[in-house]
Coordinates of C-alpha atoms and ligand atoms in Angstrom, one line a residue:
M1 CA -103.1 12.5 88.8
S2 CA -100.6 14.7 87.0
S3 CA -97.1 14.8 88.4
W4 CA -96.7 18.3 86.8
R5 CA -96.5 21.3 89.2
P6 CA -96.3 25.0 88.3
G7 CA -92.7 25.8 87.4
D8 CA -92.1 22.3 86.1
R9 CA -91.4 21.7 82.4
R10 CA -94.5 20.8 80.4
P11 CA -94.4 17.3 79.1
D12 CA -92.7 17.2 75.7
R13 CA -95.6 15.7 73.6
A14 CA -93.6 15.6 70.4
S15 CA -91.0 13.4 72.1
M16 CA -93.7 11.2 73.6
L17 CA -95.3 10.7 70.2
R18 CA -91.9 9.9 68.7
V19 CA -91.0 7.3 71.2
D20 CA -94.5 5.7 71.1
Q21 CA -94.5 5.5 67.3
A22 CA -91.0 3.9 67.5
G23 CA -92.2 1.4 70.1
E24 CA -95.2 0.3 68.1
Y25 CA -93.1 0.1 65.0
G26 CA -90.6 -2.0 66.8
A27 CA -93.4 -4.2 68.1
T28 CA -94.6 -4.9 64.5
R29 CA -91.1 -5.8 63.5
I30 CA -90.7 -8.2 66.5
Y31 CA -93.9 -10.0 65.6
A32 CA -93.0 -10.1 61.9
G33 CA -89.7 -11.8 62.9
Q34 CA -91.5 -14.3 65.1
L35 CA -94.1 -15.1 62.4
A36 CA -91.4 -15.7 59.8
V37 CA -90.0 -18.4 62.1
L38 CA -92.9 -19.9 64.0
R39 CA -94.6 -23.0 62.5
R40 CA -97.7 -21.8 60.6
N41 CA -100.9 -22.5 62.5
C42 CA -99.3 -23.5 65.8
A43 CA -101.1 -22.0 68.8
E44 CA -98.3 -19.5 69.4
A45 CA -98.3 -18.3 65.8
K46 CA -102.1 -17.7 66.0
L47 CA -101.6 -15.7 69.2
V48 CA -98.8 -13.7 67.8
A49 CA -100.7 -12.9 64.5
R50 CA -103.6 -11.6 66.6
M51 CA -101.3 -9.3 68.6
A52 CA -99.4 -8.2 65.5
A53 CA -102.7 -7.0 64.0
Q54 CA -103.3 -4.8 67.1
E55 CA -99.7 -3.4 67.0
E56 CA -100.4 -2.5 63.4
R57 CA -103.5 -0.5 64.5
H58 CA -101.5 1.2 67.3
L59 CA -98.8 2.1 64.8
N60 CA -101.2 3.5 62.2
R61 CA -102.8 5.7 64.9
F62 CA -99.5 7.2 66.0
N63 CA -98.5 7.7 62.3
Q64 CA -101.7 9.6 61.9
L65 CA -101.1 11.8 65.0
M66 CA -97.5 12.5 63.9
A67 CA -98.6 13.7 60.5
E68 CA -101.4 15.9 62.0
R69 CA -99.0 17.4 64.5
R70 CA -96.0 17.5 62.2
V71 CA -93.7 15.4 64.5
R72 CA -90.8 13.8 62.9
P73 CA -90.1 10.1 63.4
T74 CA -87.1 8.9 65.3
A75 CA -83.9 8.8 63.2
L76 CA -83.3 5.3 64.7
Q77 CA -86.3 3.8 62.7
P78 CA -83.9 1.7 60.5
L79 CA -82.2 0.3 63.6
W80 CA -85.6 -0.7 65.2
N81 CA -86.5 -2.3 61.8
V82 CA -83.5 -4.6 62.0
A83 CA -83.2 -5.0 65.8
G84 CA -87.0 -5.7 66.3
Y85 CA -87.1 -8.3 63.5
A86 CA -83.9 -9.9 64.8
L87 CA -85.2 -10.1 68.3
G88 CA -88.4 -11.6 67.1
A89 CA -86.7 -14.2 64.9
A90 CA -84.1 -15.1 67.5
T91 CA -86.6 -15.7 70.3
A92 CA -88.9 -17.8 68.0
L93 CA -85.8 -19.8 66.9
M94 CA -85.1 -20.6 70.6
S95 CA -88.6 -22.0 71.1
E96 CA -92.3 -21.1 71.0
K97 CA -92.2 -20.4 74.7
A98 CA -89.2 -18.1 74.3
A99 CA -91.2 -16.1 71.7
L100 CA -93.9 -15.7 74.3
A101 CA -91.3 -14.7 76.9
C102 CA -90.2 -12.0 74.5
T103 CA -93.8 -10.6 74.5
D104 CA -94.0 -10.9 78.2
A105 CA -90.8 -8.8 78.6
V106 CA -91.5 -6.2 75.9
E107 CA -95.1 -5.6 77.0
T108 CA -94.0 -5.3 80.7
E109 CA -91.7 -2.4 79.7
I110 CA -94.3 -0.9 77.4
D111 CA -96.9 -0.9 80.2
R112 CA -94.4 0.8 82.5
H113 CA -93.6 3.4 79.8
Y114 CA -97.3 4.1 78.9
S115 CA -98.2 4.4 82.6
Q116 CA -95.4 6.9 83.1
Q117 CA -96.5 8.9 80.1
L118 CA -100.1 9.0 81.3
D119 CA -98.9 10.2 84.7
E120 CA -96.8 12.9 83.0
L121 CA -99.6 14.0 80.7
G122 CA -102.2 14.4 83.3
A123 CA -105.0 16.4 81.8
D124 CA -102.7 18.1 79.3
D125 CA -103.6 16.2 76.1
P126 CA -106.8 14.2 76.4
E127 CA -106.6 13.1 72.7
L128 CA -103.1 11.5 73.1
A129 CA -103.9 10.3 76.6
A130 CA -107.0 8.4 75.4
D131 CA -105.0 6.6 72.8
I132 CA -102.2 5.7 75.2
A133 CA -104.7 4.4 77.8
E134 CA -106.4 2.3 75.2
F135 CA -103.2 0.8 73.8
R136 CA -101.8 0.2 77.2
A137 CA -104.8 -2.0 78.0
D138 CA -104.1 -4.0 74.8
E139 CA -100.4 -4.4 75.7
L140 CA -101.4 -5.7 79.2
E141 CA -103.7 -8.1 77.5
H142 CA -100.7 -9.2 75.3
R143 CA -98.5 -9.7 78.3
D144 CA -101.2 -11.7 80.2
S145 CA -101.9 -13.9 77.2
A146 CA -98.2 -14.6 76.8
R147 CA -98.0 -15.6 80.5
A148 CA -101.2 -17.6 80.3
N149 CA -99.7 -19.6 77.4
G150 CA -96.6 -20.6 79.2
A151 CA -94.0 -17.8 78.7
A152 CA -92.3 -18.6 82.0
E153 CA -91.7 -22.2 80.8
A154 CA -89.1 -20.8 78.4
V155 CA -85.5 -22.1 79.1
G156 CA -83.6 -19.3 80.9
Y157 CA -86.8 -17.2 81.3
P158 CA -85.4 -14.9 84.1
L159 CA -82.2 -14.1 82.2
L160 CA -83.9 -13.8 78.8
T161 CA -86.7 -11.5 80.0
A162 CA -84.2 -9.4 82.0
A163 CA -82.1 -8.9 78.9
I164 CA -85.0 -8.0 76.7
R165 CA -86.4 -5.6 79.2
A166 CA -83.0 -3.8 79.5
G167 CA -82.9 -3.6 75.7
C168 CA -86.4 -2.1 75.6
R169 CA -85.6 0.5 78.2
A170 CA -82.5 1.5 76.3
A171 CA -84.5 1.7 73.0
I172 CA -87.1 3.9 74.8
E173 CA -84.5 6.3 76.1
L174 CA -82.8 6.5 72.7
S175 CA -86.0 7.1 70.8
K176 CA -87.0 9.9 73.1
R177 CA -83.8 11.8 72.2
I178 CA -82.8 10.8 68.7
Ligands
FE2_1 FE1 -98.8 -1.8 70.7
FE2_2 FE1 -98.4 -5.2 72.3

């Protein structure tokens, strides 16, 4: 159900698209950083490679929508390039399980974010809502695979995931505005 009521501001769909594209871009950078560090052909690398391919598909779709709708990307793209890659590489350097804990944390926030957007959109933009709903299902699957493969066994899991989740929330708020 839409949370929009007459008199409320309509959802800013350009801003939504901008933050979503930034998020998917960041996700591709996180997984690229992890794949650069993880041992080739270990179970975690195979899982990450599969998820990375889906992030690529999500990103391409948002790139296409942005071009069609003439929405500019976030000015913070260069920052997400470096920060995403660094987060991915750093967690993979800690351990394979820490890499999965990173996915667990990131996808938890992305799920929250996409759910919020779907609620805000209501019936306003069925095209965008359908993509978000589909991608959200993929992100939940990523989170669940990370958990099923032992994300919580990472040393310092509660602190690590809390820090990454806070970082994601900050990145989301910044990408909406800048
Ligand atoms: Fe994604
Ligand atoms: Fe994902």
